[in-house]
PDB file of C-alpha atoms in Angstrom:
ATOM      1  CA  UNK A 227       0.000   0.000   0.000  1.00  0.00           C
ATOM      2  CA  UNK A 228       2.982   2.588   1.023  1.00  0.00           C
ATOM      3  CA  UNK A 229       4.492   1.603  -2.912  1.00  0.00           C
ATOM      4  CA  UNK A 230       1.494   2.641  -4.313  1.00  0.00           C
ATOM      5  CA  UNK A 231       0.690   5.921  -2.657  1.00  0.00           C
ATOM      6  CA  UNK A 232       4.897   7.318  -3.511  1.00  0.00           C
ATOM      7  CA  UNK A 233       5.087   9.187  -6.479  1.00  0.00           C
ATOM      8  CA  UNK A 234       7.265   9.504  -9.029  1.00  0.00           C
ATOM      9  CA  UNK A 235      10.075  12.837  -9.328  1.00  0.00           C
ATOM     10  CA  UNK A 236      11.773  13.767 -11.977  1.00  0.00           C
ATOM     11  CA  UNK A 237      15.787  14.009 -11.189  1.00  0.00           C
ATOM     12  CA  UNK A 238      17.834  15.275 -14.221  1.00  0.00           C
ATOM     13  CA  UNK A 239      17.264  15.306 -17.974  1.00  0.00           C
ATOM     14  CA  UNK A 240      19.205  15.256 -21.210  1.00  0.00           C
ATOM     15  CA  UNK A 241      18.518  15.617 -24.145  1.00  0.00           C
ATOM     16  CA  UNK A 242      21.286  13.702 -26.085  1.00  0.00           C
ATOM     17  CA  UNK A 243      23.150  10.492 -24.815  1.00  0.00           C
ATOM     18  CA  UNK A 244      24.947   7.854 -26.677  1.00  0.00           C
ATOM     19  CA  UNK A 245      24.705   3.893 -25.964  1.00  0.00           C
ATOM     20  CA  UNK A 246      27.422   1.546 -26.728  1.00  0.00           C
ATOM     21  CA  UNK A 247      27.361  -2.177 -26.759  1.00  0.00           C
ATOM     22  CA  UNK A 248      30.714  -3.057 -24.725  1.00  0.00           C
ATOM     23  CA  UNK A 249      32.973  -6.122 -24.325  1.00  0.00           C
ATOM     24  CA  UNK A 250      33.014  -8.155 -21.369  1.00  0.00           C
ATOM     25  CA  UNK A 251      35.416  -7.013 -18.327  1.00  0.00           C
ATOM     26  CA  UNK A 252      38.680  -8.203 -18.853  1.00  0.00           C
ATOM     27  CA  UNK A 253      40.237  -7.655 -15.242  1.00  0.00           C
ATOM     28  CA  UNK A 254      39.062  -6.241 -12.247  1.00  0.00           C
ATOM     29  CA  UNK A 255      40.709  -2.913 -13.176  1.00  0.00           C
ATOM     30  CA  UNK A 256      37.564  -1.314 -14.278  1.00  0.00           C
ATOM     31  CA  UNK A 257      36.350  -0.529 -17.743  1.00  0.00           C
ATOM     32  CA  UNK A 258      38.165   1.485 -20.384  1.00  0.00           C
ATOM     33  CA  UNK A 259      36.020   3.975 -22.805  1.00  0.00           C
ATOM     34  CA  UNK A 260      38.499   3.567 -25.028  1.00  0.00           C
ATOM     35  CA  UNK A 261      37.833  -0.129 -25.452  1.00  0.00           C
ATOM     36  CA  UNK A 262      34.516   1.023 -27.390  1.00  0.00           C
ATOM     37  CA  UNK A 263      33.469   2.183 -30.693  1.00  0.00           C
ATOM     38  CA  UNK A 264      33.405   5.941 -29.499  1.00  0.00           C
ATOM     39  CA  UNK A 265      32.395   6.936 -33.327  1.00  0.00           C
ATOM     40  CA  UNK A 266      29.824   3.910 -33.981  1.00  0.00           C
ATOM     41  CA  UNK A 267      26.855   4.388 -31.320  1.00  0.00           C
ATOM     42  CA  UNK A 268      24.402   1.857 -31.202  1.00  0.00           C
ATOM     43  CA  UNK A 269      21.851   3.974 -30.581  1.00  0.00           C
ATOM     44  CA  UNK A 270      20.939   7.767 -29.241  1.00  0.00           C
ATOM     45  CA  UNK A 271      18.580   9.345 -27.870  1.00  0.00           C
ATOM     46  CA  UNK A 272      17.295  11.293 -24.782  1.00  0.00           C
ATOM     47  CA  UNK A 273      18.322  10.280 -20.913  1.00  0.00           C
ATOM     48  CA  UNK A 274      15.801  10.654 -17.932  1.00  0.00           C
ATOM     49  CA  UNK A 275      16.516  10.297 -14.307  1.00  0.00           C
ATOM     50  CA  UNK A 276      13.657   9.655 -12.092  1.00  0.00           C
ATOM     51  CA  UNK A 277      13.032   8.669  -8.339  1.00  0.00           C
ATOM     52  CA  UNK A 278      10.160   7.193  -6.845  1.00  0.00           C
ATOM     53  CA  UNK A 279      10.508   6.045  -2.901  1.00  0.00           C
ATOM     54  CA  UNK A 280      14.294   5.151  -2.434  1.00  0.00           C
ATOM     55  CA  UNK A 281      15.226   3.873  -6.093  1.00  0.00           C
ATOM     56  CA  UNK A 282      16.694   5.728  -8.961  1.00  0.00           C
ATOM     57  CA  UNK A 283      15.597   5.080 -12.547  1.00  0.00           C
ATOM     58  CA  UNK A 284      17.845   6.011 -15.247  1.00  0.00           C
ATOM     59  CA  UNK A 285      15.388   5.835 -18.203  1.00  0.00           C
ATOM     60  CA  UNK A 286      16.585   5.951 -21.806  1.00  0.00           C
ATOM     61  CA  UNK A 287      13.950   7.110 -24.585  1.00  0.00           C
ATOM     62  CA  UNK A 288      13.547   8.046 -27.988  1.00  0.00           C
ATOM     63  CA  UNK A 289      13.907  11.763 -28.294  1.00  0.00           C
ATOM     64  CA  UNK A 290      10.634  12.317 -30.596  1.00  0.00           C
ATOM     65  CA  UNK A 291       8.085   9.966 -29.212  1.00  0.00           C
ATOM     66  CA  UNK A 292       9.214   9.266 -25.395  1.00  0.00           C
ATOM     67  CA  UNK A 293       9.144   5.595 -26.067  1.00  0.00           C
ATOM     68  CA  UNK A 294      11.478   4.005 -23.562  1.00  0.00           C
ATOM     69  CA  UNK A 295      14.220   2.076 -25.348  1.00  0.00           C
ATOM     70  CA  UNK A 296      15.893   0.476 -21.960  1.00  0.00           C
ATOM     71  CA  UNK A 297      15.836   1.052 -18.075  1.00  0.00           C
ATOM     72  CA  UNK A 298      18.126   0.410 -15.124  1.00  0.00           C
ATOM     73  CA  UNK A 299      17.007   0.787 -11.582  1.00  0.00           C
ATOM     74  CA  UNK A 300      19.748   1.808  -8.954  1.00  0.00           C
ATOM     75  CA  UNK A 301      19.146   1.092  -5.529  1.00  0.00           C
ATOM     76  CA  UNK A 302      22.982   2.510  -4.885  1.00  0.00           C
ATOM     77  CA  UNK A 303      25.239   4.619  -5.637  1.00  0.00           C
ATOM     78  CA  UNK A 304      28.021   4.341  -6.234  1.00  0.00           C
ATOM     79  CA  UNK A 305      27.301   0.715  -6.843  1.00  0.00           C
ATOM     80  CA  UNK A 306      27.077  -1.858  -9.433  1.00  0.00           C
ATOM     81  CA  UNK A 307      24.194  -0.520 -11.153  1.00  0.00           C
ATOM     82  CA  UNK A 308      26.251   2.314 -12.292  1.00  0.00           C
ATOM     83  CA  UNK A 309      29.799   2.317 -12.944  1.00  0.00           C
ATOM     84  CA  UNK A 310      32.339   4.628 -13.833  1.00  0.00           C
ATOM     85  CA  UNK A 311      35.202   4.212 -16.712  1.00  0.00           C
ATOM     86  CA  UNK A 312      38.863   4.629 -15.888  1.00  0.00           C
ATOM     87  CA  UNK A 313      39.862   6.752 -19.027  1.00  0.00           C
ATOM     88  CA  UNK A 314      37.636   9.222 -19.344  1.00  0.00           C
ATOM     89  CA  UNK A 315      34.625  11.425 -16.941  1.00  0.00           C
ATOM     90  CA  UNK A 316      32.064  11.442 -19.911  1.00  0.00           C
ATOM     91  CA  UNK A 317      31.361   7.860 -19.981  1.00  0.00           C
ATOM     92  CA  UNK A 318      29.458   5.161 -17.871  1.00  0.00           C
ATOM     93  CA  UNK A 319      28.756   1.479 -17.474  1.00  0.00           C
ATOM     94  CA  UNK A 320      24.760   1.108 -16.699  1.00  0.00           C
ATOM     95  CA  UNK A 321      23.105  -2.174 -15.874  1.00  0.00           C
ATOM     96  CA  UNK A 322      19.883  -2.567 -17.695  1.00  0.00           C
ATOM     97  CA  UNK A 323      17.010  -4.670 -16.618  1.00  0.00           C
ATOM     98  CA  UNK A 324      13.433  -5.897 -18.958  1.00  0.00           C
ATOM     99  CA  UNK A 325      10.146  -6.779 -16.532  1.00  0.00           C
ATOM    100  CA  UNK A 326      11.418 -10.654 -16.622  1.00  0.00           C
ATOM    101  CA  UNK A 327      14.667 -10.267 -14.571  1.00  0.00           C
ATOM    102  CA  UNK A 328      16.981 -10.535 -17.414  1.00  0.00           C
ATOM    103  CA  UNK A 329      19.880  -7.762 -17.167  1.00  0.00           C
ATOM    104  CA  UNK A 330      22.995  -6.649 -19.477  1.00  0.00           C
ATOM    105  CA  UNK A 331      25.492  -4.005 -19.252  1.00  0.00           C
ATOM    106  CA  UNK A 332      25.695  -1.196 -21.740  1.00  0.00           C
ATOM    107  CA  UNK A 333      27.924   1.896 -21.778  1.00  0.00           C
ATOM    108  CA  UNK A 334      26.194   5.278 -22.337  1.00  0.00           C
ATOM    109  CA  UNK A 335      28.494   8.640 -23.093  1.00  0.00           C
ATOM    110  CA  UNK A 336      27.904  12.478 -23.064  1.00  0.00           C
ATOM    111  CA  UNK A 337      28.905  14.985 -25.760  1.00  0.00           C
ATOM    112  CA  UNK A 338      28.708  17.715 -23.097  1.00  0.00           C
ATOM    113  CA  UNK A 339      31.262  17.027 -19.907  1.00  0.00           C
ATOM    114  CA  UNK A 340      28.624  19.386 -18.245  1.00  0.00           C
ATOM    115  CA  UNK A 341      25.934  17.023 -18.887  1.00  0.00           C
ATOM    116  CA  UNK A 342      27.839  14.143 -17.534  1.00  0.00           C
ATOM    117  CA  UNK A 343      28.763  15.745 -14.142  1.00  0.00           C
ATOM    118  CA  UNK A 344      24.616  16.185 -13.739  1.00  0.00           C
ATOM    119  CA  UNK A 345      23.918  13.015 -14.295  1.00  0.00           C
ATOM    120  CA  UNK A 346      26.996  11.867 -11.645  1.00  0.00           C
ATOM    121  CA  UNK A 347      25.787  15.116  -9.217  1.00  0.00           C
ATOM    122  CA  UNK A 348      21.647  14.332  -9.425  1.00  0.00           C
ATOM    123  CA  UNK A 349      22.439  10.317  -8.806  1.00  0.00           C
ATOM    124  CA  UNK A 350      24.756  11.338  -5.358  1.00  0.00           C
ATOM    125  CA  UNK A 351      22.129  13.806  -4.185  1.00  0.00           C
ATOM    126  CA  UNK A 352      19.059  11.165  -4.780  1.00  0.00           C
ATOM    127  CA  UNK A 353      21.104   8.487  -2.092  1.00  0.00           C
ATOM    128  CA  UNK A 354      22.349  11.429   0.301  1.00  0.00           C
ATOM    129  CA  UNK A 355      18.539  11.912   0.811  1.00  0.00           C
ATOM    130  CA  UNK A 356      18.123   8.619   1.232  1.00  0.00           C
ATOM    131  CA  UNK A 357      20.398   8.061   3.507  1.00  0.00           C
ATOM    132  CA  UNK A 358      19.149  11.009   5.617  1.00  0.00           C
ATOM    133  CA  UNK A 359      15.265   9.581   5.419  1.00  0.00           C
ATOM    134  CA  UNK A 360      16.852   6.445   6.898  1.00  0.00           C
ATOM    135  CA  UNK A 361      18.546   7.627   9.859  1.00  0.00           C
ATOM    136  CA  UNK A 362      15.392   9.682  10.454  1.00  0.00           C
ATOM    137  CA  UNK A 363      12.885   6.642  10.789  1.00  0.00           C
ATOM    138  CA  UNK A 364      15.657   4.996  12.617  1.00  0.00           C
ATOM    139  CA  UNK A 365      15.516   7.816  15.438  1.00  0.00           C
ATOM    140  CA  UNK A 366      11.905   7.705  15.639  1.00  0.00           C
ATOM    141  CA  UNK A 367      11.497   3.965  15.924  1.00  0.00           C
ATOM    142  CA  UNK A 368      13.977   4.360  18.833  1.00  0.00           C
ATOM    143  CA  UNK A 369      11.973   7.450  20.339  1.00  0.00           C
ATOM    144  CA  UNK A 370       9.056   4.931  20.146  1.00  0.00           C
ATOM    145  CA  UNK A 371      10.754   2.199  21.660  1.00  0.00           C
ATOM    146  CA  UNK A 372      11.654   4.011  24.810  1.00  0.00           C
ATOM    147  CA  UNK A 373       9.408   4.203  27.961  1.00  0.00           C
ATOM    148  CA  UNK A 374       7.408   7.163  28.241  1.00  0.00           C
ATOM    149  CA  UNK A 375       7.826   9.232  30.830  1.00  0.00           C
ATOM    150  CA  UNK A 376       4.350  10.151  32.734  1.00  0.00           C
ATOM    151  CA  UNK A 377       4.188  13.595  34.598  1.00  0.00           C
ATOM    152  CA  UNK A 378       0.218  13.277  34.839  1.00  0.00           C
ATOM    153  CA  UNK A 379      -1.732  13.154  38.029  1.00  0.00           C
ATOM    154  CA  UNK A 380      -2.439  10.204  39.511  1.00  0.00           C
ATOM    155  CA  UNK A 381      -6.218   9.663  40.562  1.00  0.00           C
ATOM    156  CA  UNK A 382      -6.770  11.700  43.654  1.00  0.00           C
ATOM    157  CA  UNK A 383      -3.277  12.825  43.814  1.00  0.00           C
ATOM    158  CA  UNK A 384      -2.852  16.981  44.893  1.00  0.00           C
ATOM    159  CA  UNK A 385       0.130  18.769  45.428  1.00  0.00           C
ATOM    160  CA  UNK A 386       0.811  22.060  48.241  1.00  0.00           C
ATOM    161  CA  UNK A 387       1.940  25.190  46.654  1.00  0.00           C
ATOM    162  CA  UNK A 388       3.947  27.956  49.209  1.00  0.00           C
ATOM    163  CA  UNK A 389       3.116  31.492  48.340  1.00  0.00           C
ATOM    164  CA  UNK A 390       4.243  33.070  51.630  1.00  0.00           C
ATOM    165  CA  UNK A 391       7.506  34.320  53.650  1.00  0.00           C
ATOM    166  CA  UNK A 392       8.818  35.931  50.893  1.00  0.00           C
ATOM    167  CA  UNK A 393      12.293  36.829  51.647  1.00  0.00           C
ATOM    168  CA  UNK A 394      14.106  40.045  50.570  1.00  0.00           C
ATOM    169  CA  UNK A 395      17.599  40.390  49.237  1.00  0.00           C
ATOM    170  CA  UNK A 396      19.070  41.188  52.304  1.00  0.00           C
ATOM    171  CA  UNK A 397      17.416  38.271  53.514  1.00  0.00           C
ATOM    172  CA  UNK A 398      14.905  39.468  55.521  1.00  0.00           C
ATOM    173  CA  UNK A 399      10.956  39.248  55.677  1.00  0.00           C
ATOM    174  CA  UNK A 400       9.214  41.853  53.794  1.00  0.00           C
ATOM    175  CA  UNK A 401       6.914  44.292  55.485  1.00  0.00           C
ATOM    176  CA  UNK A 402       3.327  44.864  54.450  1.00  0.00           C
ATOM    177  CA  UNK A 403       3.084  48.859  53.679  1.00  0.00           C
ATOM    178  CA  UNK A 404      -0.239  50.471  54.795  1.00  0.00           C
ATOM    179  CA  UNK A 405      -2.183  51.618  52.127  1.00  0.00           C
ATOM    180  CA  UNK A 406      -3.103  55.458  53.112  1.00  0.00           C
ATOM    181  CA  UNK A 407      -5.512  57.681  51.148  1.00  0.00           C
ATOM    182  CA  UNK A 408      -6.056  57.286  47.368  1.00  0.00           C
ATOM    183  CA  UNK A 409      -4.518  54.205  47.350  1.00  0.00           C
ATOM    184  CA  UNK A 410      -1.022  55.669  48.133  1.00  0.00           C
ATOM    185  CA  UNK A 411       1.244  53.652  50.423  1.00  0.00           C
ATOM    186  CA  UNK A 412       3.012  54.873  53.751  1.00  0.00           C
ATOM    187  CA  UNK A 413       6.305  54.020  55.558  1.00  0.00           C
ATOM    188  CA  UNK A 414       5.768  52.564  58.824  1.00  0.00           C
ATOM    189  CA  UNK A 415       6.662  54.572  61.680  1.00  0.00           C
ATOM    190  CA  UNK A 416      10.118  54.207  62.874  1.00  0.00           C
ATOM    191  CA  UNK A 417      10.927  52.261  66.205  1.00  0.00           C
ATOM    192  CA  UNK A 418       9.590  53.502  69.579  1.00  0.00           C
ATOM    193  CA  UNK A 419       6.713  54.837  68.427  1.00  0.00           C
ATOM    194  CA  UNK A 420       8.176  58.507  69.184  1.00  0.00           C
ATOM    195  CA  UNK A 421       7.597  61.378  66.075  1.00  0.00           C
ATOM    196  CA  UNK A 422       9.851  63.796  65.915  1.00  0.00           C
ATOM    197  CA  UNK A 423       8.920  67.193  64.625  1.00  0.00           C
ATOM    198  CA  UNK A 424      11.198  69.486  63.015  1.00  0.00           C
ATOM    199  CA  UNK A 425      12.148  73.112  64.846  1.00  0.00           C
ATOM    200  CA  UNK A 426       9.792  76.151  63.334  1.00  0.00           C
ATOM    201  CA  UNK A 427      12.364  78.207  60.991  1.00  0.00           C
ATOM    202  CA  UNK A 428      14.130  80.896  61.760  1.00  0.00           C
ATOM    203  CA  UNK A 429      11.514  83.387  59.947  1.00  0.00           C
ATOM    204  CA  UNK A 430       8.768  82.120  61.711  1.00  0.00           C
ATOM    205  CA  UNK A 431      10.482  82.746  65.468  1.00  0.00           C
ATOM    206  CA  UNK A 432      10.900  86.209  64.672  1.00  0.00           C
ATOM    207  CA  UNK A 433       7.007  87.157  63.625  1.00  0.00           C
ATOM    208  CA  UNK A 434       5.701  84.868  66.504  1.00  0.00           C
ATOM    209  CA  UNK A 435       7.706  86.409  69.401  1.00  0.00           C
ATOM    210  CA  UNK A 436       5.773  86.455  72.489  1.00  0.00           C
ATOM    211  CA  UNK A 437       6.464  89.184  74.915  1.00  0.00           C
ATOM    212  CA  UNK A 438       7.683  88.729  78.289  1.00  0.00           C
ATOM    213  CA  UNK A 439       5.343  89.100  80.848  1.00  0.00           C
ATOM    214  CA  UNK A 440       4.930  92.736  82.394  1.00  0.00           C
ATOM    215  CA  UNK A 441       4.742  93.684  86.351  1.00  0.00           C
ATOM    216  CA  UNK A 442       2.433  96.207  87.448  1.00  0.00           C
ATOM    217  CA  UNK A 443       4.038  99.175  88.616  1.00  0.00           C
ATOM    218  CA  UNK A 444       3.109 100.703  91.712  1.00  0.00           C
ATOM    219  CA  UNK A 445       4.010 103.964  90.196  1.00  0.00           C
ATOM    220  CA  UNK A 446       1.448 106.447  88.541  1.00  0.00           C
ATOM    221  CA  UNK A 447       1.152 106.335  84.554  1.00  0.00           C
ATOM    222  CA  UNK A 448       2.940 109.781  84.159  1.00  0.00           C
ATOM    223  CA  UNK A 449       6.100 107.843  84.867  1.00  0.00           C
ATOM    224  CA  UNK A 450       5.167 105.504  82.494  1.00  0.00           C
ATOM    225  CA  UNK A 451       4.477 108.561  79.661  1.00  0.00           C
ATOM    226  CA  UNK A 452       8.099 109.576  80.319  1.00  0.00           C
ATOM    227  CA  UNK A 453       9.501 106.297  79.844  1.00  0.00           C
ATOM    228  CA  UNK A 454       7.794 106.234  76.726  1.00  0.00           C
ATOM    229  CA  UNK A 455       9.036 109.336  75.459  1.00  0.00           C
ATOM    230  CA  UNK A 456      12.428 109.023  76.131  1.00  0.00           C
ATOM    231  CA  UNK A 457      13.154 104.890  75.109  1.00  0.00           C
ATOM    232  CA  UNK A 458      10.354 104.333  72.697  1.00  0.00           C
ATOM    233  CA  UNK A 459      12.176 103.631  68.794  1.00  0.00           C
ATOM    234  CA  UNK A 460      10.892 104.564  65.970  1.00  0.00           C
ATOM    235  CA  UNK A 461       7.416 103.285  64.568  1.00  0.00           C
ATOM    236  CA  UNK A 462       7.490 100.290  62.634  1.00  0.00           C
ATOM    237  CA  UNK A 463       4.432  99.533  60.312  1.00  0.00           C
ATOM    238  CA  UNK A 464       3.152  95.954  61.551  1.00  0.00           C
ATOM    239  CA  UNK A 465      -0.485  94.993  61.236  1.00  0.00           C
ATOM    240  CA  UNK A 466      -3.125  96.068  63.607  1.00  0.00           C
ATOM    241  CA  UNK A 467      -2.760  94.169  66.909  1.00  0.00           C
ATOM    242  CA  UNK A 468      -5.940  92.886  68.295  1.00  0.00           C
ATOM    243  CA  UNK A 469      -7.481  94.698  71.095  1.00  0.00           C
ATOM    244  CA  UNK A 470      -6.243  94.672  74.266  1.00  0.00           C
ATOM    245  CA  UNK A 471      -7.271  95.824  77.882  1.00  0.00           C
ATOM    246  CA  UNK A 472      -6.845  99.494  78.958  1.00  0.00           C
ATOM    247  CA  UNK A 473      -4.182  98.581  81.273  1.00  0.00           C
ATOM    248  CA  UNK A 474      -2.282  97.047  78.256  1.00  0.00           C
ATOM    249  CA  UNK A 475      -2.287 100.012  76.085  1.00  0.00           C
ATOM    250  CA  UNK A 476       0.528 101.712  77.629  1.00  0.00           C
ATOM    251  CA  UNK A 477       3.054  99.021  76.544  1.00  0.00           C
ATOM    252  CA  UNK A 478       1.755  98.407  73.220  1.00  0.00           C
ATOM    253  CA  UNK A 479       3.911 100.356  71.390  1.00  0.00           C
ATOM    254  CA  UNK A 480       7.171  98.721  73.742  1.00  0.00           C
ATOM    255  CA  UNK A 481       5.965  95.500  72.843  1.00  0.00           C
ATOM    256  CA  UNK A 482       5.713  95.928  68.971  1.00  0.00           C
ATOM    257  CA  UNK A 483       9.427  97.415  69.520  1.00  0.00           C
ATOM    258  CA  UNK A 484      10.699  94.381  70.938  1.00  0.00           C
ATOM    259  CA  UNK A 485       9.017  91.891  68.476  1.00  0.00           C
ATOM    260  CA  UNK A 486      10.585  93.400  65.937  1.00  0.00           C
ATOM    261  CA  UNK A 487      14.109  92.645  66.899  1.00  0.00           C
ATOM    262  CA  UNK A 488      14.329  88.928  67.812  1.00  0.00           C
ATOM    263  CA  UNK A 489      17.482  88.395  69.375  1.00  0.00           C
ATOM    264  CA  UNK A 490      17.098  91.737  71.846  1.00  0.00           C
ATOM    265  CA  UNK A 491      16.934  90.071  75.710  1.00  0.00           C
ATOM    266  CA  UNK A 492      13.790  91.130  77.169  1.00  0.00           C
ATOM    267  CA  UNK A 493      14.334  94.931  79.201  1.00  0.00           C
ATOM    268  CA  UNK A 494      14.054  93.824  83.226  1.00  0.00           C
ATOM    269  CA  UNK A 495      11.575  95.196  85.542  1.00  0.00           C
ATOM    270  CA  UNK A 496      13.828  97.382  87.483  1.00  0.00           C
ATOM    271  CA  UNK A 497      13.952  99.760  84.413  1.00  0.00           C
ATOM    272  CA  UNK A 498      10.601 101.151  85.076  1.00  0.00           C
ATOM    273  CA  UNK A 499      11.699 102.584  88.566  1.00  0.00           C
ATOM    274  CA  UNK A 500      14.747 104.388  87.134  1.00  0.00           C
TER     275      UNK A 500
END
């Protein structure tokens, strides 16, 4: 059934080959061209290499009607079927077979040298193929051969998969982060729980100065007019103050003084006597 379903490839064709009836092997030297009637074919006509499964069919017909004249099967090559002569690269020894078994050699030759080295190059490419498709099968029947290896389940068999403890690269577990608002994610808090805030700047001391606290003086407020008089700077344009108690309003005008220069100690109470 597999011969019946291969098909049959063309190899190499040529147009004009000679056949020559040759003398029987003298020696096991090989066979001479020479030894033929070079000028005297027997017969020419048209040379057709074809392939079908493994074998190689050198087919020789006539060159106006096709009909076949003779055939040789080669089942190897180099090999008996086809022969080379020692004297010459144009000319072959072909064995020849009819349907009944009966074979003969013949010698065919080439005008060309061109067309002979085809015919020698399409013959050695037919058998390297072969040779390939055999070592092929061969692997495969031993792929076949050997047990299979079954990674399936067995009936009722599970397995445990370990998702957790993921370690980081230095080793050590990795910390959930919380998730805060939005979606963003926070640091954790650093250890001991205690949040350290960062000193006010510089800027902000100096317009949130609170003034020290004042004594009431015993004295009457016309001391306290002089004082003013003679000590009090120059004004300094600040924002309204809020409002303050009557006995405040003496010392506003100190007070907004001494905001305004932050590094000045606070005056001492003693002053006010002087």
């Amino acid at each position: 059934m597999a011969a019946e379903l291969e098909y049959e490839s063309v190899l190499c064709v040529k147009p004009d080959v000679s056949v020559y009836r040759i003398p029987p092997r003298a020696s096991n030297r090989g066979y001479r061209a020479s030894d033929w009637k070079l000028d005297q074919p027997d017969w020419t006509g048209r040379l057709r290499i074809t392939s079908k499964g493994k074998i190689a069919y050198i087919k020789l017909e006539d060159k106006v009607s096709g009909e076949l004249f003779a055939q040789a099967p080669v089942e190897q090559y180099p090999g008996i079927a086809v022969e080379t002569v020692t004297d010459s690269s144009r000319y072959f020894v072909i064995r020849i077979q009819d349907g009944t078994g009966r074979s003969a050699f013949i010698g065919i030759g080439f005008t060309d040298r061109g067309d002979a080295f085809d015919f020698n190059v399409s013959l050695q490419d037919h058998f390297k193929w072969v040779k390939q498709e055999t070592e092929i099968s061969k692997e495969s029947q031993e792929m076949d051969n050997r047990p299979k290896l079954d990674l399936g389940f067995k009936e009722g068999q599970t397995i445990k998969l370990s998702i957790g403890n993921i370690t980081t690269k230095k080793g050590g577990a990795s910390k959930p982060r919380t998730a805060g608002a939005g979606g963003l994610s926070l640091l954790p808090p650093p250890p001991g729980g205690k949040v350290t805030i960062p000193p006010p700047s510089s800027v902000a001391i100096s317009n949130h100065v609170t003034p020290p606290p004042i004594p009431k003086s015993n004295h009457g407020s016309s001391d306290a007019d002089i004082l003013l008089d003679l000590d009090s700077p120059a004004p300094v344009t600040t924002p309204a103050p809020a409002p303050v108690s009557a006995s405040n309003d003496l010392w506003g005008d100190f007070s907004t003084a001494s905001s305004s220069v932050p590094n000045q100690a606070p005056q001492p109470s003693n002053w006010v006597q002087f």
